Coordinates of C-alpha atoms and ligand atoms in Angstrom, one line a residue:
M1 CA -0.3 0.0 0.1
S2 CA 1.0 3.3 -0.8
E3 CA 2.5 6.4 1.7
P4 CA -0.3 8.6 3.0
L5 CA -0.7 11.4 0.9
V6 CA -0.2 14.6 3.2
L7 CA -1.4 18.8 3.0
G8 CA 1.1 21.1 4.0
I9 CA 0.0 24.6 4.6
E10 CA 3.1 27.0 5.5
T11 CA 2.0 31.3 6.8
S12 CA 4.4 32.2 9.6
C13 CA 5.9 34.7 7.4
D14 CA 5.8 36.3 3.8
E15 CA 5.3 33.3 2.9
T16 CA 1.7 31.3 1.6
G17 CA 2.8 27.9 1.1
V18 CA 0.7 24.5 -0.1
A19 CA 2.4 21.1 -0.7
L20 CA 1.5 17.7 -1.0
V21 CA 4.2 14.8 -0.1
R22 CA 3.3 11.5 -0.5
G23 CA 5.5 9.3 2.1
H24 CA 9.8 11.1 1.3
E25 CA 8.5 11.8 -2.1
L26 CA 6.8 15.3 -2.9
L27 CA 5.0 16.1 -5.2
V28 CA 4.0 19.8 -5.3
D29 CA 5.5 22.3 -3.3
S30 CA 3.7 25.9 -4.5
V31 CA 4.3 29.9 -2.7
A32 CA 3.3 32.5 -3.1
S33 CA 5.2 36.0 -2.1
S34 CA 4.3 39.2 -0.1
M35 CA 7.7 40.3 -0.6
E36 CA 7.0 43.2 -2.7
E37 CA 5.3 44.7 0.2
H38 CA 7.1 44.6 3.0
A39 CA 9.9 45.9 0.9
R40 CA 9.2 49.3 1.3
F41 CA 9.2 48.8 5.1
G42 CA 12.3 47.1 4.8
G43 CA 10.8 44.7 6.9
I44 CA 7.7 42.6 7.0
I45 CA 4.7 44.4 8.4
P46 CA 1.7 42.2 9.7
E47 CA -1.2 42.8 9.2
I48 CA 0.4 42.9 5.5
A49 CA 1.4 39.3 5.0
S50 CA -1.6 38.3 7.0
R51 CA -4.0 39.9 4.8
A52 CA -2.1 38.5 1.2
H53 CA -1.7 35.6 3.3
L54 CA -6.3 35.0 3.2
E55 CA -5.9 36.0 -1.3
A56 CA -3.4 33.8 -1.9
M57 CA -4.9 31.0 0.3
V58 CA -7.3 30.0 -1.7
P59 CA -5.4 30.6 -5.4
T60 CA -2.5 28.5 -4.5
L61 CA -4.0 25.3 -3.2
E62 CA -5.5 24.9 -6.1
R63 CA -2.6 25.5 -8.5
A64 CA -0.6 22.9 -6.2
L65 CA -4.0 20.8 -6.5
T66 CA -4.4 21.2 -10.2
E67 CA -0.3 21.1 -11.3
A68 CA -0.5 17.6 -8.4
S69 CA -3.4 15.9 -10.9
V70 CA -4.1 15.7 -7.2
S71 CA -8.6 15.2 -5.4
L72 CA -9.7 17.6 -2.7
D73 CA -10.1 14.0 -1.0
Q74 CA -7.5 12.0 -1.8
V75 CA -5.4 13.7 0.9
D76 CA -4.7 11.7 4.1
A77 CA -3.6 14.2 6.9
V78 CA -2.9 17.7 6.5
A79 CA 0.1 19.0 8.0
V80 CA 0.4 23.4 9.4
T81 CA 2.1 25.2 10.9
A82 CA 1.7 26.4 14.6
G83 CA 4.7 28.7 15.1
P84 CA 7.4 29.4 16.2
G85 CA 6.3 32.9 13.6
L86 CA 3.5 36.0 13.5
V87 CA 0.6 35.4 15.5
G88 CA -2.1 36.9 12.9
P89 CA 0.0 34.6 9.5
L90 CA -0.9 31.8 11.9
T91 CA -3.9 32.4 12.4
V92 CA -4.3 32.5 8.7
G93 CA -2.7 29.4 8.2
V94 CA -4.5 27.4 11.4
S95 CA -7.9 28.5 10.4
A96 CA -7.5 27.5 6.5
A97 CA -6.1 24.0 8.5
K98 CA -8.7 24.1 10.7
S99 CA -11.2 24.8 7.3
L100 CA -10.0 21.7 5.2
A101 CA -9.5 18.9 8.3
L102 CA -12.4 19.8 9.2
A103 CA -14.3 19.6 6.1
L104 CA -12.3 16.3 4.8
G105 CA -13.2 14.0 8.5
K106 CA -8.9 13.9 8.1
P107 CA -6.2 14.1 10.7
L108 CA -4.5 17.7 11.5
Y109 CA -1.6 18.4 12.7
G110 CA 0.1 21.4 14.1
V111 CA 4.0 20.9 13.7
N112 CA 7.3 23.4 13.9
H113 CA 7.6 25.7 11.8
V114 CA 11.9 25.9 12.8
V115 CA 11.5 21.8 13.1
G116 CA 10.5 22.0 9.2
H117 CA 13.5 23.4 7.9
A118 CA 15.4 20.5 8.8
A119 CA 12.3 17.6 8.4
V120 CA 12.3 19.1 4.3
D121 CA 15.6 17.9 3.3
Q122 CA 14.2 14.3 3.7
L123 CA 12.4 14.3 -0.1
V124 CA 16.1 15.9 -1.5
H125 CA 18.4 13.2 0.0
G126 CA 16.0 10.6 1.3
A127 CA 15.9 8.9 4.4
F128 CA 17.7 11.1 8.4
P129 CA 20.8 8.7 9.6
E130 CA 19.3 7.8 13.1
R131 CA 21.3 11.1 14.5
F132 CA 21.7 14.1 13.2
I133 CA 23.0 17.7 13.7
A134 CA 20.3 20.7 12.7
L135 CA 21.6 24.3 11.8
V136 CA 18.3 26.2 10.9
V137 CA 19.3 30.7 9.7
S138 CA 17.1 32.7 8.1
G139 CA 15.5 36.1 8.5
G140 CA 14.0 34.8 12.0
H141 CA 16.1 31.6 13.2
S142 CA 19.8 30.9 13.9
S143 CA 19.0 27.5 16.4
L144 CA 22.0 24.4 16.6
L145 CA 19.4 21.3 17.5
L146 CA 20.4 17.8 18.2
V147 CA 17.8 15.9 16.1
E148 CA 16.7 11.6 17.2
D149 CA 13.8 11.4 15.4
I150 CA 12.0 14.5 13.3
A151 CA 8.3 13.8 14.9
T152 CA 9.7 13.2 18.1
G153 CA 13.0 13.3 19.1
V154 CA 14.0 17.5 18.6
H155 CA 16.9 18.9 21.2
E156 CA 17.7 22.5 21.0
L157 CA 21.4 22.9 21.1
G158 CA 21.4 26.7 21.0
S159 CA 20.0 29.6 19.3
T160 CA 19.9 33.8 18.9
L161 CA 20.9 35.1 22.6
D162 CA 19.6 38.6 19.5
D163 CA 20.1 39.2 15.8
A164 CA 18.9 36.0 13.8
A165 CA 21.8 35.5 10.5
G166 CA 19.2 36.9 8.1
E167 CA 18.5 39.5 10.3
A168 CA 22.0 40.4 10.8
F169 CA 22.7 41.1 8.0
D170 CA 20.4 42.9 6.1
K171 CA 20.7 45.3 9.8
V172 CA 24.1 46.3 8.2
G173 CA 23.1 46.4 4.4
R174 CA 20.8 48.9 5.8
L175 CA 24.4 50.8 7.2
L176 CA 25.5 49.8 4.0
G177 CA 23.2 51.7 1.7
L178 CA 22.1 48.1 0.3
P179 CA 18.0 48.0 -0.4
Y180 CA 16.2 46.0 1.5
P181 CA 17.0 42.8 1.6
G182 CA 20.0 42.8 1.8
G183 CA 21.6 39.8 3.0
P184 CA 21.8 38.9 -1.2
H185 CA 23.8 41.9 -1.8
I186 CA 26.3 41.9 0.7
D187 CA 26.9 38.4 -0.4
R188 CA 27.8 39.2 -4.2
L189 CA 29.4 41.8 -2.0
A190 CA 31.4 39.8 -0.3
R191 CA 33.1 37.4 -2.6
T192 CA 34.9 40.9 -4.3
G193 CA 36.8 41.8 -0.9
D194 CA 39.0 40.0 1.4
P195 CA 37.6 38.4 4.5
A196 CA 40.6 38.8 5.9
A197 CA 40.8 42.7 6.3
I198 CA 39.5 43.6 8.9
R199 CA 39.1 41.5 12.2
F200 CA 34.9 42.2 13.2
P201 CA 34.6 39.6 16.8
R202 CA 33.1 36.3 17.2
G203 CA 30.5 36.4 19.5
L204 CA 29.7 34.4 22.3
T205 CA 33.2 32.8 21.0
A206 CA 35.0 33.4 24.4
A207 CA 36.1 30.5 27.0
K208 CA 34.0 32.9 28.9
D209 CA 30.9 31.7 27.2
Q210 CA 31.5 28.4 26.6
A211 CA 30.1 26.4 29.9
A212 CA 26.1 28.8 29.4
H213 CA 26.5 29.7 25.8
A214 CA 28.7 27.1 23.6
Y215 CA 25.9 27.0 21.2
D216 CA 23.7 30.1 21.8
F217 CA 24.7 32.8 19.3
S218 CA 24.8 36.6 19.2
F219 CA 25.3 38.9 16.4
S220 CA 24.4 42.3 17.9
G221 CA 28.0 43.0 18.5
L222 CA 29.3 42.4 15.4
K223 CA 26.9 44.1 14.1
T224 CA 27.5 47.3 16.2
A225 CA 31.6 46.7 15.9
V226 CA 30.4 47.6 11.7
A227 CA 28.7 50.4 12.5
R228 CA 30.7 51.6 14.6
W229 CA 34.4 50.6 12.2
V230 CA 31.9 52.5 8.9
E231 CA 31.3 55.8 11.0
A232 CA 35.0 56.1 12.4
R233 CA 35.7 55.8 7.8
E234 CA 33.0 58.3 7.3
D235 CA 33.8 60.8 10.1
A236 CA 37.3 60.4 9.2
G237 CA 36.2 61.6 5.6
E238 CA 38.0 58.0 5.0
P239 CA 35.9 56.3 1.8
I240 CA 34.2 52.6 2.9
P241 CA 35.8 49.5 1.4
L242 CA 32.7 48.3 0.5
A243 CA 33.6 45.0 0.0
D244 CA 36.4 44.6 2.1
V245 CA 33.4 46.1 5.0
A246 CA 30.6 43.2 3.8
A247 CA 33.4 40.2 3.7
S248 CA 35.2 41.2 6.9
F249 CA 31.3 41.0 8.4
A250 CA 30.2 37.4 7.0
A251 CA 34.3 36.2 7.5
A252 CA 32.6 36.6 11.1
V253 CA 29.5 35.3 10.9
A254 CA 30.4 31.9 8.8
D255 CA 33.3 31.4 10.7
V256 CA 30.9 31.2 14.5
L257 CA 28.2 29.5 12.6
T258 CA 30.3 26.8 11.2
A259 CA 33.0 26.2 14.3
K260 CA 30.1 26.1 16.5
T261 CA 27.9 23.7 14.7
L262 CA 30.7 21.5 14.2
A263 CA 32.1 21.9 17.7
A264 CA 28.4 20.1 18.8
C265 CA 28.4 17.4 16.0
Q266 CA 31.7 16.5 17.4
R267 CA 30.2 17.0 20.9
H268 CA 27.6 14.5 20.3
G269 CA 29.4 12.0 18.3
V270 CA 27.0 12.6 15.0
D271 CA 28.4 12.6 11.2
T272 CA 25.1 13.8 9.5
L273 CA 24.9 17.6 9.3
V274 CA 21.8 19.2 7.8
I275 CA 21.4 23.5 6.8
G276 CA 18.8 24.7 6.8
G277 CA 16.4 27.9 6.3
G278 CA 16.6 31.1 3.7
F279 CA 20.6 31.6 5.4
S280 CA 21.9 29.1 3.8
A281 CA 21.7 30.2 0.9
N282 CA 24.4 32.3 2.7
S283 CA 28.1 31.9 -0.3
Q284 CA 30.7 32.6 2.9
L285 CA 28.9 29.8 4.9
R286 CA 28.4 26.7 1.9
E287 CA 32.6 27.5 1.1
L288 CA 33.4 27.6 5.6
A289 CA 30.5 24.1 5.8
T290 CA 31.6 22.6 3.2
Q291 CA 34.8 22.9 4.0
R292 CA 34.9 22.6 8.3
A293 CA 33.1 19.2 8.0
A294 CA 34.8 17.8 5.0
A295 CA 37.7 17.8 7.4
A296 CA 36.3 17.1 10.5
G297 CA 35.0 13.8 8.5
V298 CA 30.5 14.9 8.4
T299 CA 28.5 14.9 5.4
V300 CA 26.2 17.8 4.9
R301 CA 23.1 17.9 3.6
I302 CA 21.8 21.2 2.2
P303 CA 18.1 21.2 0.7
P304 CA 17.9 23.3 -3.3
I305 CA 17.1 27.0 -2.2
R306 CA 13.7 26.9 -2.9
Y307 CA 13.3 24.2 -0.4
C308 CA 15.3 26.2 2.2
T309 CA 13.5 29.5 2.1
D310 CA 9.9 29.4 3.8
N311 CA 6.6 26.8 1.7
G312 CA 5.4 24.2 2.4
A313 CA 7.0 21.4 1.3
M314 CA 8.3 21.6 4.7
I315 CA 5.8 21.4 6.7
A316 CA 4.2 18.6 4.9
A317 CA 7.4 16.5 5.2
L318 CA 7.2 16.8 9.0
G319 CA 3.5 15.8 8.5
A320 CA 4.8 12.4 7.0
A321 CA 7.6 12.3 9.8
M322 CA 4.2 12.7 12.3
L323 CA 2.4 9.3 10.6
R324 CA 5.5 7.1 10.2
A325 CA 5.4 7.7 13.8
G326 CA 2.8 6.5 14.7
V327 CA 2.0 10.3 16.3
E328 CA -1.3 11.8 18.1
P329 CA -2.9 13.6 15.7
S330 CA -3.2 18.1 17.1
G331 CA -7.0 17.7 17.3
L332 CA -8.6 21.4 16.1
E333 CA -8.7 23.2 19.8
F334 CA -4.6 23.9 19.3
G335 CA -4.7 28.2 19.3
V336 CA -0.8 29.1 17.5
D337 CA 2.4 29.9 19.4
S338 CA 4.7 32.3 17.8
S339 CA 7.3 31.6 20.1
M340 CA 7.3 27.6 19.7
P341 CA 9.9 26.2 22.2
L342 CA 12.3 24.2 19.4
G343 CA 12.1 20.9 21.4
V344 CA 8.1 20.9 20.9
T345 CA 7.9 19.7 16.6
H346 CA 4.4 19.7 17.0
V347 CA 1.7 21.0 19.4
Ligands
KG4_1 O1 14.2 31.4 5.3 P1 14.3 32.7 4.9 O2 13.6 33.9 3.4 O3 12.8 33.5 5.5 C1 12.8 34.2 7.0 O4 12.0 32.7 7.5 O5 13.5 34.9 7.2 O6 15.3 34.0 4.9 C2 15.4 35.2 4.6 C3 16.1 35.6 5.3 C4 17.0 37.0 4.9 O7 17.5 37.7 6.5 C5 18.1 37.2 4.0 O8 18.6 38.5 4.0 C6 19.2 36.4 3.5 O9 18.5 35.4 4.7 N1 19.6 35.5 3.5 C7 20.8 35.6 2.5 C8 21.0 35.4 1.7 N2 20.0 34.7 1.0 C9 19.3 35.3 2.0 N3 22.2 36.4 3.4 C10 23.0 36.0 3.3 N4 23.6 36.1 1.5 C11 22.6 35.0 1.1 N5 22.8 34.9 -0.2
ZN2 ZN1 11.7 29.9 8.1

């Protein structure tokens, strides 16, 4: 008998994602984004995102069903992001998912968005090994997870104490006068600069931080250091070597992320690393992670970028994992949890 067909719905931020997954196979992944509506504000406006989800939900669902030649009554279970994320946007997705589950009489799983960023890799690189480390990095999250079972056994090793990696890139992008979101622009600039030109601080890497924050991140000090460095140059009337600033900043972020991640692999005796989230597009991170993992004998799995940014496939993949693990459905009475803990895979 074939595995159950899972419909996944994602609305935690600015992407409306609807996907269909059967086992480890992705049938369709349909995404609508409201990013362009936020660009002129320099950040996501939750009210605008909520309204965009409301408008995009049914068309995105219909597009997914048509593309996969699937009718709603063939769906065996529904999975939806219950958190973490923005309350309004999450509520639109959860309401849609509850209505569908109720109308179809099918089980509903409210799942964790960040865990979904790791789960999606199964659709690309196949079943997970018994244990692995996942680094989930985006504009909203920077988290290090030890995964023993993607449906039921996720342990948070560390997270950012302030800015997420992508957020730090976007803020530094703003102070360098780059368009929003600045991340990809800094990445491009950095490729032409000298990463050793300026020694920017590596947050939470001092010996004194090892006890409490070995696997936590902090990027706000780095961001401030870049701002000070640029101001000092401006005050002295000297030109800003943009490419060198970008390269040195990107090198500091990639250094901290990969050093802590590989230390976690070593500490937990794990030989597989999964990297997910929109920031995994970053070339400095990819290059250093690949290089350091190879040196440590760790296999790196990074899904193609379209599965790293927010999408429905990651939620359908996690829903499919819930079914495989025999997890009880969430019922129809749960609310959204904007700060859902990472050890909680489902509600
Ligand atoms: O996962 P995502 O699309 O949305 C969130 O859930 O946040 O991630 C977008 C974030 C933004 O902060 C963006 O600037 C950053 O990831 N980003 C990058 C790159 N591509 C996207 N940052 C650095 N280098 C990149 N190539
Ligand atoms: Zn995300």
